[in-house]
Tab-separated table of C-alpha atoms and ligand atoms in Angstrom:
chain	number	residue	atom	x	y	z
A	275	MET	CA	12.589	-7.082	-10.711
A	276	LYS	CA	15.834	-5.480	-10.734
A	277	ILE	CA	16.584	-2.072	-9.548
A	278	ASN	CA	19.663	0.108	-9.826
A	279	LYS	CA	20.899	2.860	-7.663
A	280	ILE	CA	19.687	6.205	-9.033
A	281	SER	CA	21.063	9.812	-8.633
A	282	LYS	CA	17.660	11.514	-8.276
A	283	ILE	CA	13.919	11.377	-8.930
A	284	SER	CA	11.801	14.259	-9.983
A	285	GLY	CA	8.452	14.701	-11.766
A	286	THR	CA	4.767	14.835	-10.954
A	287	ILE	CA	2.731	11.475	-10.591
A	288	ILE	CA	-0.598	10.134	-9.857
A	289	VAL	CA	-0.803	7.022	-7.868
A	290	PRO	CA	-3.692	4.579	-7.676
A	291	ALA	CA	-7.252	5.083	-6.173
A	292	ASP	CA	-7.530	4.248	-2.491
A	293	LYS	CA	-7.928	0.515	-1.926
A	294	SER	CA	-10.143	0.667	1.238
A	295	ILE	CA	-12.458	3.204	-0.098
A	296	THR	CA	-12.933	1.156	-3.342
A	297	HIS	CA	-13.854	-1.938	-1.349
A	298	ARG	CA	-16.554	-0.190	0.577
A	299	ALA	CA	-17.837	1.866	-2.445
A	300	ILE	CA	-18.280	-1.380	-4.385
A	301	MET	CA	-20.094	-3.196	-1.251
A	302	LEU	CA	-22.507	-0.369	-0.438
A	303	SER	CA	-23.236	0.355	-4.069
A	304	CYS	CA	-24.172	-3.353	-4.501
A	305	ILE	CA	-26.841	-3.403	-1.662
A	306	ALA	CA	-28.003	0.141	-2.204
A	307	CYS	CA	-31.223	0.911	-4.052
A	308	GLY	CA	-30.465	2.471	-7.589
A	309	LYS	CA	-27.716	3.129	-9.786
A	310	SER	CA	-24.311	4.221	-8.048
A	311	VAL	CA	-21.551	5.736	-10.019
A	312	ILE	CA	-17.954	5.001	-8.780
A	313	ASN	CA	-15.315	7.107	-10.639
A	314	ASN	CA	-11.582	6.404	-10.339
A	315	TYR	CA	-11.888	2.945	-8.747
A	316	LEU	CA	-8.897	1.136	-7.852
A	317	GLN	CA	-8.215	-1.566	-10.788
A	318	SER	CA	-6.324	-4.136	-8.548
A	319	GLU	CA	-6.503	-7.713	-7.764
A	320	ASP	CA	-7.830	-7.146	-4.272
A	321	CYS	CA	-10.506	-4.858	-5.654
A	322	PHE	CA	-11.455	-7.346	-8.265
A	323	MET	CA	-11.930	-9.884	-5.548
A	324	THR	CA	-14.866	-7.657	-4.125
A	325	LEU	CA	-16.285	-6.929	-7.622
A	326	ASN	CA	-16.425	-10.656	-8.644
A	327	ALA	CA	-17.958	-11.537	-5.406
A	328	PHE	CA	-20.889	-9.359	-5.858
A	329	LYS	CA	-21.252	-10.101	-9.448
A	330	GLN	CA	-21.460	-13.825	-8.285
A	331	MET	CA	-24.242	-12.802	-6.073
A	332	GLY	CA	-26.277	-11.462	-8.931
A	333	VAL	CA	-25.322	-7.711	-9.165
A	334	SER	CA	-24.807	-5.978	-12.385
A	335	ILE	CA	-21.764	-3.996	-12.390
A	336	GLU	CA	-20.421	-2.211	-15.743
A	337	GLN	CA	-16.840	-1.417	-15.932
A	338	GLU	CA	-15.805	1.250	-18.275
A	339	ASN	CA	-12.263	2.575	-18.143
A	340	ASN	CA	-11.809	3.728	-14.453
A	341	LYS	CA	-15.636	4.062	-13.775
A	342	LEU	CA	-18.000	1.590	-12.390
A	343	THR	CA	-21.831	1.788	-12.541
A	344	VAL	CA	-23.587	-0.415	-10.250
A	345	THR	CA	-27.136	-1.405	-10.140
A	346	GLY	CA	-27.798	-2.034	-6.512
A	347	VAL	CA	-30.130	-4.917	-5.536
A	348	GLY	CA	-31.191	-3.624	-2.108
A	349	ILE	CA	-29.951	-4.558	1.369
A	350	LYS	CA	-31.313	-8.131	1.351
A	351	GLY	CA	-31.401	-8.609	-2.548
A	352	LEU	CA	-28.152	-10.656	-3.022
A	353	LYS	CA	-28.413	-13.989	-4.674
A	354	LYS	CA	-26.910	-17.137	-3.255
A	355	PRO	CA	-23.541	-17.485	-4.988
A	356	ILE	CA	-23.343	-20.982	-6.960
A	357	LYS	CA	-19.809	-21.628	-5.988
A	358	GLU	CA	-17.473	-20.514	-3.200
A	359	ILE	CA	-16.596	-17.013	-3.024
A	360	TYR	CA	-12.916	-16.537	-3.779
A	361	ALA	CA	-11.282	-13.529	-1.914
A	362	GLY	CA	-7.596	-14.234	-3.146
A	363	ASN	CA	-5.329	-12.345	-1.091
A	364	SER	CA	-7.741	-9.725	0.239
A	365	GLY	CA	-8.475	-9.505	4.023
A	366	THR	CA	-10.617	-6.372	3.346
A	367	THR	CA	-12.868	-8.362	0.956
A	368	THR	CA	-13.174	-11.328	3.456
A	369	ARG	CA	-13.724	-9.465	6.635
A	370	LEU	CA	-16.208	-6.764	5.219
A	371	ILE	CA	-18.180	-9.181	2.999
A	372	LEU	CA	-18.887	-11.473	6.062
A	373	GLY	CA	-20.740	-8.625	7.661
A	374	ILE	CA	-23.105	-8.242	4.689
A	375	LEU	CA	-23.276	-12.115	4.152
A	376	ALA	CA	-24.498	-12.391	7.754
A	377	GLY	CA	-27.576	-10.516	7.081
A	378	GLN	CA	-28.732	-12.473	3.917
A	379	ASN	CA	-31.168	-15.399	3.651
A	380	PHE	CA	-28.616	-18.010	2.245
A	381	SER	CA	-25.421	-19.801	3.349
A	382	SER	CA	-22.212	-19.137	1.404
A	383	THR	CA	-18.522	-20.080	1.746
A	384	ILE	CA	-15.741	-17.913	1.396
A	385	CYS	CA	-12.040	-18.970	0.689
A	386	GLY	CA	-8.707	-17.413	-0.160
A	387	ASP	CA	-5.266	-17.895	-1.193
A	388	GLU	CA	-2.419	-19.430	0.955
A	389	SER	CA	-1.513	-16.180	2.887
A	390	LEU	CA	-5.104	-15.207	3.481
A	391	SER	CA	-5.836	-18.790	4.708
A	392	LYS	CA	-3.423	-18.253	7.523
A	393	ARG	CA	-4.750	-15.022	8.636
A	394	PRO	CA	-6.889	-14.621	11.652
A	395	MET	CA	-10.729	-14.566	11.319
A	396	LYS	CA	-11.618	-15.080	15.040
A	397	ARG	CA	-11.707	-11.289	15.273
A	398	VAL	CA	-14.936	-11.292	13.068
A	399	ILE	CA	-16.194	-14.692	13.462
A	400	GLU	CA	-16.707	-14.120	17.236
A	401	PRO	CA	-18.631	-10.819	17.343
A	402	LEU	CA	-20.755	-12.040	14.288
A	403	SER	CA	-21.485	-15.247	16.170
A	404	LEU	CA	-22.457	-13.084	19.202
A	405	MET	CA	-25.089	-11.410	16.934
A	406	GLY	CA	-26.490	-14.831	16.137
A	407	ALA	CA	-24.566	-15.665	12.893
A	408	SER	CA	-24.076	-19.425	12.260
A	409	ILE	CA	-20.437	-19.641	11.208
A	410	GLU	CA	-18.495	-22.821	10.492
A	411	SER	CA	-14.693	-22.706	9.956
A	412	GLU	CA	-11.772	-24.985	11.146
A	413	ASN	CA	-9.780	-23.164	13.904
A	414	ASN	CA	-10.992	-19.842	12.960
A	415	TYR	CA	-9.256	-19.736	9.402
A	416	LEU	CA	-10.696	-19.726	5.936
A	417	PRO	CA	-12.660	-21.344	4.348
A	418	ILE	CA	-15.391	-20.085	6.177
A	419	THR	CA	-19.179	-21.034	5.665
A	420	ILE	CA	-21.821	-18.783	6.916
A	421	ASN	CA	-25.346	-20.229	7.306
A	422	SER	CA	-27.507	-16.910	7.258
A	423	THR	CA	-31.101	-16.896	8.099
A	424	GLY	CA	-31.552	-13.003	7.734
A	425	VAL	CA	-31.970	-12.638	11.490
A	426	LEU	CA	-29.328	-10.872	13.571
A	427	ASN	CA	-29.429	-9.298	17.000
A	428	SER	CA	-27.792	-6.009	17.880
A	429	ILE	CA	-24.772	-6.027	20.154
A	430	ASP	CA	-22.589	-3.681	22.051
A	431	TYR	CA	-19.098	-5.002	21.193
A	432	THR	CA	-15.825	-3.663	22.535
A	433	SER	CA	-12.886	-4.912	20.324
A	434	PRO	CA	-9.568	-5.700	21.756
A	435	ILE	CA	-7.837	-4.832	18.685
A	436	ALA	CA	-7.974	-1.308	16.658
A	437	SER	CA	-9.084	-2.819	13.290
A	438	ALA	CA	-11.103	-0.971	10.622
A	439	GLN	CA	-11.945	-4.187	8.975
A	440	VAL	CA	-13.474	-5.785	12.151
A	441	LYS	CA	-15.269	-2.325	12.869
A	442	SER	CA	-16.593	-2.426	9.266
A	443	CYS	CA	-17.696	-5.802	9.166
A	444	LEU	CA	-19.905	-5.149	12.397
A	445	LEU	CA	-21.171	-1.956	11.213
A	446	PHE	CA	-22.266	-3.670	7.859
A	447	ALA	CA	-23.802	-6.665	10.038
A	448	GLY	CA	-25.635	-4.091	12.190
A	449	MET	CA	-27.524	-2.735	9.522
A	450	TYR	CA	-29.343	-6.252	9.576
A	451	ALA	CA	-29.865	-6.225	13.245
A	452	ASP	CA	-32.955	-5.638	15.007
A	453	LYS	CA	-31.849	-2.472	17.063
A	454	THR	CA	-28.758	-0.350	17.394
A	455	THR	CA	-25.263	-2.162	17.222
A	456	THR	CA	-22.350	-0.445	18.942
A	457	PHE	CA	-18.736	-1.156	18.264
A	458	THR	CA	-16.000	0.260	20.491
A	459	GLU	CA	-12.207	0.126	19.675
A	460	PRO	CA	-9.066	0.800	21.955
A	461	ILE	CA	-7.484	3.325	19.247
A	462	LYS	CA	-9.365	5.103	16.404
A	463	SER	CA	-8.827	3.017	13.246
A	464	ARG	CA	-9.811	4.306	9.466
A	465	ASP	CA	-13.251	5.569	9.223
A	466	HIS	CA	-13.891	5.199	5.609
A	467	SER	CA	-17.042	2.809	6.410
A	468	GLU	CA	-18.476	5.452	8.934
A	469	ARG	CA	-18.352	8.172	6.370
A	470	MET	CA	-19.562	6.133	3.396
A	471	LEU	CA	-22.545	4.410	5.377
A	472	LYS	CA	-23.695	7.965	6.312
A	473	SER	CA	-23.568	9.146	2.830
A	474	PHE	CA	-25.452	6.180	1.644
A	475	GLY	CA	-28.078	7.217	4.189
A	476	ALA	CA	-27.419	4.764	7.179
A	477	ASP	CA	-28.180	6.188	10.675
A	478	ILE	CA	-24.558	6.258	12.215
A	479	VAL	CA	-23.573	8.017	15.428
A	480	ILE	CA	-19.835	8.633	16.497
A	481	ASN	CA	-18.876	9.014	19.901
A	482	ASN	CA	-15.142	9.155	20.378
A	483	LEU	CA	-14.020	5.519	19.989
A	484	SER	CA	-17.413	4.154	19.609
A	485	VAL	CA	-19.765	4.097	16.558
A	486	SER	CA	-23.457	3.045	16.769
A	487	ILE	CA	-25.466	2.037	13.655
A	488	LYS	CA	-29.420	1.597	13.553
A	489	HIS	CA	-31.139	-0.985	11.969
A	490	CYS	CA	-31.477	-0.147	8.309
A	491	SER	CA	-33.418	-1.272	5.731
A	492	LYS	CA	-32.656	0.761	2.715
A	493	LEU	CA	-29.294	2.518	1.431
A	494	TYR	CA	-29.676	5.151	-1.342
A	495	ALA	CA	-27.434	4.827	-4.559
A	496	GLN	CA	-24.556	7.409	-4.668
A	497	GLU	CA	-21.852	9.001	-7.018
A	498	ILE	CA	-18.595	8.464	-5.491
A	499	ASN	CA	-15.305	9.933	-6.521
A	500	ILE	CA	-12.516	7.848	-5.007
A	501	PRO	CA	-9.072	9.747	-4.030
A	502	ASN	CA	-5.762	8.366	-4.497
A	503	ASP	CA	-4.239	6.163	-1.968
A	504	ILE	CA	-1.760	7.617	0.686
A	505	SER	CA	-0.601	4.243	1.303
A	506	SER	CA	0.322	3.784	-2.168
A	507	ALA	CA	1.674	7.499	-2.379
A	508	SER	CA	3.958	6.576	0.872
A	509	PHE	CA	6.515	4.601	-1.411
A	510	PHE	CA	7.130	7.879	-3.557
A	511	ILE	CA	6.876	10.131	-0.663
A	512	ILE	CA	9.872	8.250	1.047
A	513	ALA	CA	11.736	7.837	-2.251
A	514	GLY	CA	11.617	11.667	-2.672
A	515	LEU	CA	12.983	12.070	0.772
A	516	ILE	CA	15.864	9.466	0.784
A	517	VAL	CA	17.151	9.683	-2.880
A	518	PRO	CA	19.393	12.769	-3.150
A	519	ASN	CA	18.457	15.895	-5.140
A	520	SER	CA	14.989	14.821	-5.626
A	521	ASN	CA	11.774	16.848	-5.943
A	522	ILE	CA	8.360	15.022	-6.748
A	523	LYS	CA	4.716	16.041	-6.569
A	524	ILE	CA	1.979	13.588	-5.974
A	525	LEU	CA	-1.578	14.733	-6.869
A	526	ASN	CA	-5.077	14.085	-5.381
A	527	VAL	CA	-3.916	12.051	-2.350
A	528	ASN	CA	-6.344	11.065	0.547
A	529	ILE	CA	-5.204	12.632	3.696
A	530	ASN	CA	-8.125	11.614	5.877
A	531	LYS	CA	-7.099	12.218	9.713
A	532	THR	CA	-7.272	8.305	10.394
A	533	ARG	CA	-4.798	7.907	7.587
A	534	ASP	CA	-2.228	10.365	7.764
A	535	GLY	CA	-0.126	9.234	10.548
A	536	ILE	CA	2.874	8.949	7.981
A	537	LEU	CA	2.717	12.629	7.231
A	538	GLU	CA	2.876	13.408	10.959
A	539	VAL	CA	5.964	11.016	11.694
A	540	LEU	CA	7.874	12.343	8.604
A	541	ASN	CA	7.142	16.062	9.778
A	542	LYS	CA	8.660	14.974	13.026
A	543	MET	CA	11.667	13.399	11.310
A	544	GLY	CA	12.548	16.824	9.536
A	545	ALA	CA	11.096	15.863	6.192
A	546	ASN	CA	10.513	18.696	3.480
A	547	ILE	CA	6.860	17.951	2.667
A	548	VAL	CA	4.359	20.384	1.659
A	549	SER	CA	0.572	19.492	1.330
A	550	ASP	CA	-1.005	21.953	-1.073
A	551	ASN	CA	-4.588	22.314	-2.584
A	552	ILE	CA	-6.295	20.865	0.475
A	553	ARG	CA	-9.997	20.238	-0.459
A	554	THR	CA	-12.848	17.562	0.294
A	555	GLU	CA	-14.123	15.236	-2.301
A	556	SER	CA	-16.889	12.593	-1.762
A	557	GLY	CA	-16.544	13.308	2.005
A	558	GLU	CA	-12.734	12.743	2.099
A	559	GLU	CA	-9.825	15.124	2.504
A	560	VAL	CA	-7.719	15.325	-0.411
A	561	CYS	CA	-4.486	17.314	-1.361
A	562	ASP	CA	-1.410	17.264	-3.565
A	563	ILE	CA	1.925	16.542	-1.690
A	564	GLU	CA	5.397	17.864	-2.696
A	565	VAL	CA	8.397	16.179	-1.285
A	566	LYS	CA	11.977	17.219	-1.589
A	567	SER	CA	15.104	15.221	-0.428
A	568	SER	CA	15.813	15.885	3.331
A	569	LYS	CA	18.198	15.301	6.004
A	570	LEU	CA	16.114	12.992	8.466
A	571	LYS	CA	16.284	12.349	12.147
A	572	ALA	CA	15.338	9.257	14.038
A	573	THR	CA	11.938	9.208	15.663
A	574	SER	CA	9.702	6.910	17.935
A	575	ILE	CA	6.409	5.349	16.804
A	576	ASN	CA	4.087	3.763	19.404
A	577	ALA	CA	0.710	1.958	19.650
A	578	ASP	CA	-1.217	5.238	19.656
A	579	ILE	CA	-0.402	6.262	16.065
A	580	VAL	CA	-0.105	2.842	14.448
A	581	PRO	CA	-3.467	2.407	13.219
A	582	ARG	CA	-3.072	5.789	11.341
A	583	LEU	CA	-0.085	4.365	9.460
A	584	ILE	CA	-0.447	0.578	9.856
A	585	ASP	CA	0.378	-0.177	6.241
A	586	GLU	CA	3.165	2.383	6.035
A	587	ILE	CA	5.396	0.696	8.679
A	588	PRO	CA	7.574	-1.267	6.331
A	589	ILE	CA	8.358	1.950	4.267
A	590	ILE	CA	8.928	4.060	7.345
A	591	ALA	CA	11.354	1.344	8.548
A	592	LEU	CA	13.291	1.819	5.347
A	593	CYS	CA	13.031	5.612	5.800
A	594	ALA	CA	14.378	5.242	9.405
A	595	THR	CA	17.520	3.327	8.017
A	596	GLN	CA	18.560	6.639	6.569
A	597	ALA	CA	17.822	8.980	9.417
A	598	GLU	CA	20.285	10.071	12.009
A	599	GLY	CA	19.993	8.035	15.356
A	600	GLN	CA	17.815	5.353	16.830
A	601	THR	CA	14.307	5.009	15.601
A	602	ILE	CA	12.137	2.589	17.924
A	603	ILE	CA	8.840	1.530	16.456
A	604	SER	CA	6.479	-0.344	19.099
A	605	GLY	CA	2.804	-1.335	19.339
A	606	ALA	CA	2.882	-2.658	15.784
A	607	GLN	CA	2.354	-6.388	16.588
A	608	GLU	CA	-0.706	-6.570	14.013
A	609	LEU	CA	2.055	-6.495	11.273
A	610	LYS	CA	2.688	-9.907	12.197
A	611	VAL	CA	-0.659	-10.986	10.584
A	612	LYS	CA	-0.886	-9.089	7.276
A	613	GLU	CA	-0.182	-10.344	3.912
A	614	SER	CA	3.270	-11.539	5.291
A	615	ASN	CA	4.554	-11.241	8.928
A	616	ARG	CA	5.704	-7.727	8.097
A	617	LEU	CA	7.977	-7.487	11.130
A	618	PHE	CA	10.047	-10.448	9.985
A	619	SER	CA	10.028	-9.656	6.151
A	620	THR	CA	10.830	-6.102	6.573
A	621	ALA	CA	13.680	-6.852	9.186
A	622	THR	CA	15.202	-9.790	7.505
A	623	GLN	CA	15.180	-8.114	3.899
A	624	LEU	CA	16.499	-4.615	5.118
A	625	LYS	CA	19.241	-6.345	7.121
A	626	LYS	CA	20.310	-8.271	3.962
A	627	LEU	CA	20.685	-5.013	2.204
A	628	GLY	CA	23.030	-3.838	5.115
A	629	ALA	CA	20.623	-2.134	7.348
A	630	ASP	CA	20.910	-1.959	11.166
A	631	ILE	CA	17.604	-3.086	12.004
A	632	THR	CA	16.249	-5.572	15.019
A	633	GLU	CA	13.099	-7.121	14.952
A	634	THR	CA	11.465	-6.849	18.427
A	635	LYS	CA	8.053	-8.463	19.675
A	636	ASP	CA	5.957	-5.458	18.420
A	637	GLY	CA	8.063	-3.382	16.043
A	638	PHE	CA	11.776	-2.683	15.257
A	639	ILE	CA	14.745	-0.925	16.492
A	640	ILE	CA	16.659	0.704	13.776
A	641	ASN	CA	19.927	2.750	13.876
A	642	GLY	CA	20.799	4.944	11.074
A	643	PRO	CA	22.010	6.402	8.754
A	644	THR	CA	23.383	3.192	7.090
A	645	LYS	CA	24.561	2.737	3.489
A	646	LEU	CA	22.576	-0.052	1.809
A	647	LYS	CA	24.027	-2.559	-0.663
A	648	GLY	CA	22.391	-3.965	-3.617
A	649	CYS	CA	21.649	-7.888	-3.301
A	650	THR	CA	18.823	-10.327	-3.824
A	651	VAL	CA	15.787	-9.910	-1.523
A	652	ASP	CA	12.290	-11.589	-1.373
A	653	SER	CA	8.930	-9.851	-1.238
A	654	PHE	CA	7.362	-12.852	0.351
A	655	ASP	CA	4.548	-12.303	-2.005
A	656	ASP	CA	3.537	-9.341	0.049
A	657	HIS	CA	2.800	-6.120	-2.186
A	658	ARG	CA	3.865	-3.467	0.437
A	659	ILE	CA	7.068	-5.472	1.060
A	660	SER	CA	7.921	-5.759	-2.667
A	661	MET	CA	7.322	-1.894	-3.193
A	662	MET	CA	9.314	-1.098	0.079
A	663	LEU	CA	12.366	-3.176	-1.275
A	664	SER	CA	12.004	-1.490	-4.738
A	665	ILE	CA	12.464	1.840	-3.245
A	666	ALA	CA	15.347	0.485	-0.939
A	667	GLY	CA	16.809	-0.570	-4.535
A	668	LEU	CA	17.051	3.045	-5.503
A	669	ILE	CA	19.499	4.104	-2.862
A	670	ALA	CA	21.422	0.690	-2.517
A	671	ASP	CA	24.808	0.547	-4.098
A	672	GLY	CA	24.762	-1.401	-7.284
A	673	GLU	CA	21.869	-3.712	-8.355
A	674	THR	CA	18.907	-4.855	-6.043
A	675	GLU	CA	17.010	-7.952	-7.213
A	676	ILE	CA	13.439	-8.371	-5.818
A	677	LEU	CA	12.237	-11.881	-5.981
A	678	ASN	CA	8.213	-12.341	-6.254
A	679	SER	CA	7.725	-8.859	-7.131
A	680	ASN	CA	4.722	-9.375	-9.262
A	681	CYS	CA	2.451	-9.128	-5.970
A	682	ILE	CA	2.508	-5.505	-6.519
A	683	ASN	CA	-0.610	-6.069	-8.688
A	684	ILE	CA	-2.581	-6.593	-5.371
A	685	SER	CA	-2.725	-2.695	-5.040
A	686	PHE	CA	-0.584	-0.979	-7.381
A	687	SER	CA	-0.284	-2.642	-10.916
A	688	ASN	CA	1.592	0.342	-12.505
A	689	PHE	CA	4.069	0.659	-9.722
A	690	TYR	CA	7.274	0.186	-12.060
A	691	GLU	CA	5.875	2.526	-14.649
A	692	VAL	CA	5.228	5.155	-12.209
A	693	LEU	CA	8.696	4.782	-10.733
A	694	LYS	CA	10.391	4.691	-14.064
A	695	SER	CA	8.694	7.964	-14.999
A	696	ILE	CA	10.439	9.845	-12.337
A	697	CYS	CA	13.864	8.183	-12.304
A	698	LYS	CA	16.024	10.617	-14.108
B	708	S3P	C1	-7.902	-1.964	5.943
B	708	S3P	C2	-7.698	-1.899	7.161
B	708	S3P	C3	-6.415	-2.316	7.851
B	708	S3P	C4	-5.068	-2.243	6.863
B	708	S3P	C5	-5.755	-2.946	5.566
B	708	S3P	C6	-6.917	-2.298	5.063
B	708	S3P	C7	-9.400	-1.630	5.468
B	708	S3P	O1	-6.541	-3.604	8.449
B	708	S3P	O2	-4.153	-2.862	7.166
B	708	S3P	O3	-4.769	-2.814	4.451
B	708	S3P	O4	-9.515	-1.255	4.406
B	708	S3P	O5	-10.258	-1.639	6.444
B	708	S3P	P1	-6.789	-3.920	9.960
B	708	S3P	O6	-8.323	-3.474	9.909
B	708	S3P	O7	-6.782	-5.499	9.933
B	708	S3P	O8	-6.036	-3.276	10.838
């Protein structure tokens, strides 16, 4: 993809549905009793991995425009898949589904693409094994075979990392365990699983950084309206701030308190952002966001806020290259084990474009503002890096070519159409 410098962006846009919530809505609907309807689900490669996995395990899922109708089979009603479950690039599919597979009465194998096969799975293998799951894998990487017997014991687990994927995996497995399973995390990560499990009827108690779930034999079908994804919106929020003379509005964005770290950081940087029409839909807070070009100042981001903006760090790094002063991002070592090593991919590609950015052991040091100059950069087959570099192309002199930009399909297949619609 080739992107040219632009003089302004303006207009009203809609970004795709929330990826995290879509995965969870599909998974819980499939193991609930009755017909669930999921409106505005995310039609992207990652979510199709989850969809296909459950179809393979015998669940009937009707797809009609952007609505899914799922006939749930009950918590233990999944069928043994006839072949391996392929999770593609999706860490969320893999880690969350393992929690559900652990409670079934069959063995199954899950595998993924090259990037996913290099991502750490010990974080879920270890606690699931403590619950009594029998798991085979080489060095804790995919492919993983889980030999489930339907028997799990409850545990009280303290996770060394703040990961919503690990938390969700254990909460899902906890439904199948004999008593109450408790998961404690060091910093609060996104809580979509807790909210959705509650609405499906699970007995969940949240106590600061701990979540407990009781044994559960039945979930109840729901109708869910999925809000739009703040992680996808973040590319356009920052485009609106750093492209001069811009004014854009993004509708129906999820601003769940465990996901809105980007808004807090940008506010501190002096961004002109207004959240309007704040409301609640399907248990999640939603609003419309209006953004105007702003003069930004540097900031610091540390471990405490990282889980609330984990996927937005590459685009925040781009934003910091345009802010006055030195921005220091720390406590973000988890970025090394995302779809690419995002500390490396972000720093090396922004540096190619002329940014003053240094990768550190757990983040970046960025001095700004710097003028960017178009050149050829690489997405490392990482959707968020591809979109971040495309936004960089809007402010870089001349032309920026992004290699391997197709990976945007993982979360935001119409990204370039939306971008084109606001480029004036
Ligand atoms: C996700 C959790 C986060 C995030 C990922 C989606 C989820 O990962 O980076 O894109 O849906 O639970 P971790 O749990 O590994 O931090």
